Short mmCIF file of C-alpha atoms and ligand atoms in Angstrom, two decimals:
data_model
loop_
_atom_site.label_atom_id
_atom_site.label_comp_id
_atom_site.label_asym_id
_atom_site.label_seq_id
_atom_site.Cartn_x
_atom_site.Cartn_y
_atom_site.Cartn_z
CA MET A 1 10.64 123.86 190.25
CA THR A 2 11.91 122.46 193.52
CA GLN A 3 9.23 121.76 196.05
CA PRO A 4 9.37 121.07 199.78
CA PRO A 5 10.58 117.65 200.88
CA ASN A 6 8.07 114.84 200.84
CA SER A 7 6.28 114.75 204.12
CA ALA A 8 7.10 111.87 206.41
CA ARG A 9 4.86 108.84 206.58
CA GLN A 10 1.39 109.94 205.59
CA PRO A 11 -1.27 109.06 208.13
CA VAL A 12 -3.23 105.98 207.18
CA PRO A 13 -6.19 105.10 209.40
CA ALA A 14 -5.60 102.06 211.55
CA ASN A 15 -8.49 100.31 209.83
CA GLY A 16 -6.60 100.56 206.55
CA GLN A 17 -9.24 102.72 204.86
CA VAL A 18 -8.12 105.73 202.90
CA ALA A 19 -9.93 108.88 201.89
CA ALA A 20 -12.24 108.54 198.92
CA GLY A 21 -10.20 108.83 195.74
CA ALA A 22 -6.87 108.25 197.48
CA ARG A 23 -5.19 104.97 196.67
CA ALA A 24 -3.95 102.73 199.43
CA VAL A 25 -0.40 103.20 200.60
CA VAL A 26 1.67 100.16 199.69
CA MET A 27 5.16 101.10 200.82
CA GLU A 28 6.70 103.95 202.77
CA GLY A 29 10.16 104.99 203.71
CA CYS A 30 10.17 107.33 206.71
CA SER A 31 13.14 109.57 207.53
CA LEU A 32 15.61 107.06 206.15
CA LYS A 33 19.19 107.75 207.04
CA LYS A 34 22.11 105.71 205.79
CA ASN A 35 25.77 106.15 206.64
CA TYR A 36 28.56 103.94 205.42
CA GLY A 37 31.78 103.55 207.40
CA ARG A 38 32.55 105.34 210.64
CA GLY A 39 34.85 107.86 212.28
CA GLU A 40 36.72 110.10 209.87
CA LYS A 41 35.74 107.88 206.95
CA ILE A 42 32.00 108.08 207.57
CA LEU A 43 29.94 108.72 204.46
CA HIS A 44 26.48 110.24 204.91
CA VAL A 45 24.48 109.01 201.90
CA LEU A 46 20.86 109.39 202.97
CA SER A 47 20.14 111.98 205.65
CA ASP A 48 16.34 112.17 205.81
CA ALA A 49 14.76 110.39 202.84
CA SER A 50 10.99 109.90 202.99
CA LEU A 51 8.62 108.63 200.35
CA CYS A 52 5.18 107.13 200.09
CA LEU A 53 4.18 104.79 197.25
CA ARG A 54 0.47 104.35 196.59
CA LYS A 55 -1.04 101.35 194.86
CA GLY A 56 -0.60 101.45 191.10
CA GLU A 57 1.84 104.38 191.01
CA MET A 58 4.89 104.38 188.79
CA VAL A 59 7.45 106.71 190.35
CA ALA A 60 10.88 107.68 189.04
CA ILE A 61 13.94 108.65 191.08
CA VAL A 62 16.34 110.82 189.14
CA ALA A 63 19.62 111.88 190.71
CA PRO A 64 23.31 112.05 189.81
CA SER A 65 25.63 109.12 190.16
CA GLY A 66 26.56 108.57 193.80
CA ALA A 67 23.50 110.40 195.15
CA GLY A 68 22.22 107.23 196.85
CA LYS A 69 19.57 105.80 194.51
CA SER A 70 20.76 102.20 194.82
CA THR A 71 21.24 102.64 198.55
CA LEU A 72 17.63 103.79 198.90
CA LEU A 73 16.23 100.93 196.81
CA HIS A 74 18.26 98.40 198.82
CA LEU A 75 16.78 99.76 202.06
CA LEU A 76 13.24 99.59 200.68
CA ALA A 77 13.78 95.98 199.58
CA ALA A 78 15.29 95.01 202.96
CA LEU A 79 18.54 94.11 201.22
CA ASP A 80 20.28 96.48 203.65
CA THR A 81 19.27 98.16 206.90
CA PRO A 82 19.00 101.91 207.48
CA THR A 83 21.17 103.68 210.05
CA SER A 84 17.87 105.07 211.28
CA GLY A 85 14.34 105.45 209.95
CA THR A 86 11.76 102.88 209.01
CA VAL A 87 10.43 101.13 205.92
CA TYR A 88 6.76 100.18 206.06
CA PHE A 89 5.13 97.62 203.78
CA ALA A 90 1.33 97.36 204.01
CA ASN A 91 1.57 99.60 207.10
CA LYS A 92 3.88 97.24 208.94
CA ALA A 93 7.48 98.19 209.78
CA ILE A 94 9.58 95.59 207.99
CA GLU A 95 12.16 95.67 210.79
CA THR A 96 9.59 94.01 213.06
CA ASN A 97 9.63 90.89 210.86
CA ASP A 98 11.57 87.87 212.05
CA ASP A 99 14.07 86.26 209.64
CA THR A 100 11.46 84.00 208.05
CA ALA A 101 9.02 86.85 207.46
CA LEU A 102 11.84 89.02 206.12
CA ALA A 103 12.87 86.32 203.65
CA ALA A 104 9.23 86.03 202.55
CA PHE A 105 9.05 89.82 202.16
CA ARG A 106 12.14 89.82 199.95
CA ASN A 107 10.94 86.85 197.92
CA ARG A 108 7.23 87.58 197.52
CA ALA A 109 6.39 91.21 198.28
CA VAL A 110 9.09 92.98 196.30
CA GLY A 111 10.51 92.31 192.86
CA PHE A 112 14.01 93.75 192.55
CA LEU A 113 15.76 94.64 189.32
CA TRP A 114 19.46 95.01 190.07
CA GLN A 115 21.54 97.78 188.53
CA ARG A 116 23.72 95.07 186.97
CA HIS A 117 21.19 92.36 186.36
CA GLN A 118 23.22 89.71 188.19
CA LEU A 119 22.03 86.73 186.17
CA LEU A 120 23.92 83.47 186.51
CA PRO A 121 25.66 83.35 183.09
CA ASP A 122 26.07 79.56 182.92
CA PHE A 123 22.44 78.83 183.77
CA THR A 124 19.68 78.95 181.18
CA ALA A 125 17.19 81.79 181.02
CA THR A 126 14.56 79.42 182.42
CA GLU A 127 16.77 78.35 185.33
CA ASN A 128 17.60 81.97 186.16
CA VAL A 129 13.94 82.96 186.26
CA ALA A 130 12.95 79.85 188.23
CA MET A 131 15.60 80.52 190.92
CA PRO A 132 13.43 82.66 193.28
CA LEU A 133 10.69 80.01 193.11
CA LEU A 134 13.12 77.19 193.87
CA LEU A 135 14.62 79.20 196.73
CA ARG A 136 11.22 79.47 198.36
CA GLY A 137 10.67 75.72 197.98
CA ASP A 138 8.41 75.47 194.95
CA ASP A 139 8.33 72.17 193.11
CA PHE A 140 10.99 71.98 190.34
CA THR A 141 8.60 71.23 187.46
CA SER A 142 6.11 73.94 188.36
CA ALA A 143 8.94 76.46 188.91
CA LEU A 144 10.33 75.78 185.43
CA GLY A 145 6.83 75.97 183.95
CA MET A 146 6.18 79.32 185.62
CA ALA A 147 9.59 80.59 184.49
CA ARG A 148 8.80 79.69 180.86
CA LYS A 149 5.44 81.45 181.14
CA TRP A 150 7.19 84.60 182.35
CA LEU A 151 9.85 84.39 179.65
CA ALA A 152 7.05 84.27 177.09
CA GLU A 153 5.47 87.29 178.74
CA VAL A 154 8.67 89.31 178.29
CA GLY A 155 8.97 88.16 174.66
CA LEU A 156 11.68 85.52 175.08
CA GLU A 157 9.82 82.29 174.40
CA HIS A 158 12.44 81.53 171.70
CA ARG A 159 15.34 81.90 174.17
CA VAL A 160 14.20 79.85 177.16
CA ASP A 161 16.99 77.25 176.87
CA HIS A 162 19.81 79.67 176.05
CA ARG A 163 22.39 80.28 178.74
CA ALA A 164 22.07 83.80 180.16
CA GLY A 165 25.66 84.59 179.17
CA GLU A 166 24.77 83.98 175.51
CA LEU A 167 21.97 86.55 175.44
CA SER A 168 22.17 90.18 174.31
CA GLY A 169 22.05 93.01 176.86
CA GLY A 170 18.39 93.72 176.14
CA GLU A 171 17.50 90.02 176.34
CA GLN A 172 19.36 89.67 179.62
CA GLN A 173 17.43 92.59 181.05
CA ARG A 174 14.17 90.91 179.99
CA VAL A 175 15.26 87.75 181.79
CA ALA A 176 16.02 89.86 184.86
CA ILE A 177 12.54 91.42 184.65
CA ALA A 178 10.94 87.97 184.45
CA ARG A 179 13.01 86.84 187.44
CA ALA A 180 11.97 89.94 189.43
CA LEU A 181 8.28 89.35 188.80
CA VAL A 182 7.99 85.55 188.75
CA THR A 183 7.07 85.39 192.45
CA GLY A 184 4.10 87.71 191.94
CA PRO A 185 5.27 90.74 193.98
CA SER A 186 3.09 93.81 194.46
CA VAL A 187 6.03 96.24 194.34
CA LEU A 188 8.72 96.48 191.68
CA LEU A 189 11.94 98.27 192.60
CA ALA A 190 14.02 98.81 189.47
CA ASP A 191 17.57 100.14 189.72
CA GLU A 192 18.60 101.72 186.41
CA PRO A 193 16.73 99.12 184.35
CA THR A 194 17.82 100.72 181.08
CA GLY A 195 21.23 102.02 182.15
CA ASP A 196 23.34 99.65 180.06
CA LEU A 197 21.13 99.68 176.95
CA ASP A 198 21.19 101.71 173.75
CA GLU A 199 18.32 104.13 173.19
CA GLN A 200 16.16 101.75 171.17
CA ASN A 201 16.52 98.89 173.66
CA ALA A 202 16.03 101.29 176.56
CA TRP A 203 12.66 102.36 175.20
CA ALA A 204 11.65 98.77 174.48
CA VAL A 205 12.52 97.66 178.01
CA PHE A 206 10.79 100.68 179.55
CA GLU A 207 7.64 100.03 177.51
CA LEU A 208 7.73 96.41 178.67
CA LEU A 209 7.97 97.61 182.28
CA GLU A 210 5.04 99.98 181.71
CA ARG A 211 2.93 97.14 180.28
CA LEU A 212 3.77 94.73 183.09
CA HIS A 213 3.20 97.47 185.66
CA ARG A 214 -0.28 98.02 184.25
CA THR A 215 -1.34 94.45 183.55
CA HIS A 216 -0.09 93.06 186.87
CA GLY A 217 -1.33 95.95 189.02
CA LEU A 218 2.17 96.74 190.26
CA THR A 219 3.43 99.67 192.26
CA SER A 220 6.79 100.61 190.76
CA LEU A 221 9.76 102.74 191.77
CA ILE A 222 12.38 103.20 189.08
CA ALA A 223 15.81 104.77 189.51
CA THR A 224 16.99 106.18 186.20
CA HIS A 225 19.29 108.72 184.61
CA ASN A 226 17.02 108.85 181.58
CA LEU A 227 14.88 111.98 181.91
CA ALA A 228 12.66 111.14 178.95
CA LEU A 229 11.75 107.81 180.54
CA ALA A 230 11.29 109.43 183.96
CA ALA A 231 8.87 111.92 182.41
CA ARG A 232 6.61 108.99 181.47
CA CYS A 233 6.17 108.06 185.14
CA ASP A 234 3.33 109.35 187.33
CA ARG A 235 5.77 111.48 189.31
CA ILE A 236 9.47 112.12 189.67
CA LEU A 237 11.54 112.33 192.82
CA GLY A 238 14.99 113.85 193.00
CA LEU A 239 17.57 112.87 195.59
CA GLU A 240 19.69 115.78 196.78
CA HIS A 241 21.99 115.77 199.78
CA GLY A 242 20.33 112.62 201.05
CA VAL A 243 16.78 114.02 200.91
CA LEU A 244 14.03 113.13 198.42
CA ARG A 245 12.21 116.00 196.74
CA THR A 246 9.39 116.10 194.24
CA ARG A 247 10.69 117.24 190.86
CA GLU A 248 8.95 118.55 187.78
CA ALA A 249 9.92 116.93 184.49
CA ALA A 250 10.25 120.33 182.81
CA ALA A 251 12.70 121.62 185.45
CA LEU A 252 14.80 118.50 185.16
CA ALA A 253 14.88 118.83 181.39
CA SER A 254 16.29 122.34 181.66
CA GLU A 255 19.10 121.01 183.88
CA ALA A 256 20.13 118.36 181.36
CA PRO A 257 23.15 119.06 179.13
CA GLY A 258 21.86 121.07 176.17
CA GLY A 259 18.76 121.96 178.16
CA GLU A 260 16.66 119.11 176.82
CA ALA A 261 15.33 115.93 178.30
CA ARG A 262 17.37 112.94 177.25
N1 LIG B 301 28.53 99.19 200.76
C1 LIG B 301 29.04 100.41 200.69
N2 LIG B 301 30.06 100.79 201.48
C2 LIG B 301 30.57 102.03 201.43
N3 LIG B 301 30.12 103.01 200.61
C3 LIG B 301 29.09 102.69 199.79
C4 LIG B 301 28.49 101.38 199.79
N4 LIG B 301 27.49 101.38 198.89
C5 LIG B 301 27.45 102.61 198.34
N5 LIG B 301 28.40 103.39 198.90
C6 LIG B 301 28.66 104.80 198.59
O1 LIG B 301 27.43 105.50 198.78
C7 LIG B 301 27.25 106.50 197.79
C8 LIG B 301 25.92 106.27 197.10
O2 LIG B 301 26.02 105.08 196.33
P1 LIG B 301 24.81 104.53 195.46
O3 LIG B 301 25.30 103.31 194.79
O4 LIG B 301 23.62 104.42 196.32
O5 LIG B 301 24.62 105.74 194.43
P2 LIG B 301 23.72 105.80 193.11
O6 LIG B 301 22.91 107.04 193.17
O7 LIG B 301 22.98 104.52 192.96
O8 LIG B 301 24.82 105.94 191.98
P3 LIG B 301 24.79 105.40 190.44
O9 LIG B 301 23.89 106.33 189.67
O10 LIG B 301 26.24 105.55 190.01
O11 LIG B 301 24.34 103.99 190.44
C9 LIG B 301 28.44 106.42 196.87
O12 LIG B 301 29.38 107.41 197.24
C10 LIG B 301 29.01 105.02 197.14
O13 LIG B 301 30.40 104.99 196.95
MG1 LIG B 302 23.05 103.00 191.58
#
């Protein structure tokens, strides 16, 4: 059943307190609009996309290819800027950050899982995971130590010295997850984290994400085509004509080919 669009930024008292029972708002996107190109070639991807992520939520975005899922995640992670609209993190508009604060936001506040994991194939798993720590100036030895700890946490302690290009698809995605979380972010933005995996690996990676989400107190937003995985999330958003709408898992399942959740 389609419901009304998500309301724009939900009011949060200036003192940061929220109503009893309501969890604190971690990240918001308010009336996000994104166009690519201009003139006759302009492409309107997001027209009025709003969402509010509360602490500890795991939210799925399900929408067809080309609907704008990656575009939206890139805006939320400050990897791209909206044509209009605002992203708030901890109630602060990220656009008000200077370059240093923006770099810190990208490095420390948000963990990003790319649609194509974008590992450096000639570097080892450990070096790939340590990269965000080295970029922010951490000491080399401690960065490698932290990377190994994270590789063990994603079940790859036996692959730490393998080059990323030598790993299987599922192993590479685990390395990418470790790299996304090694800086200790509070928000995980995952763009099709299981898109390139077979069903068995997709479930294994999703269950890993669920465990890390829980044990590290993350707030997670996951773009996926996989309706069965989306149904495991706390709620599902659809993206239609550039607007986010709350979706029911059952309604989505009936839209899937064959009428069943995949
Ligand atoms: N940098 C860009 N310049 C121009 N057009 C772009 C750019 N990035 C994305 N687009 C276009 O915006 C639309 C939305 O792309 P986006 O990658 O956000 O979709 P998606 O929902 O993530 O799709 P998929 O499920 O295939 O990953 C597409 O038509 C795409 O061609
Ligand atoms: Mg995409």
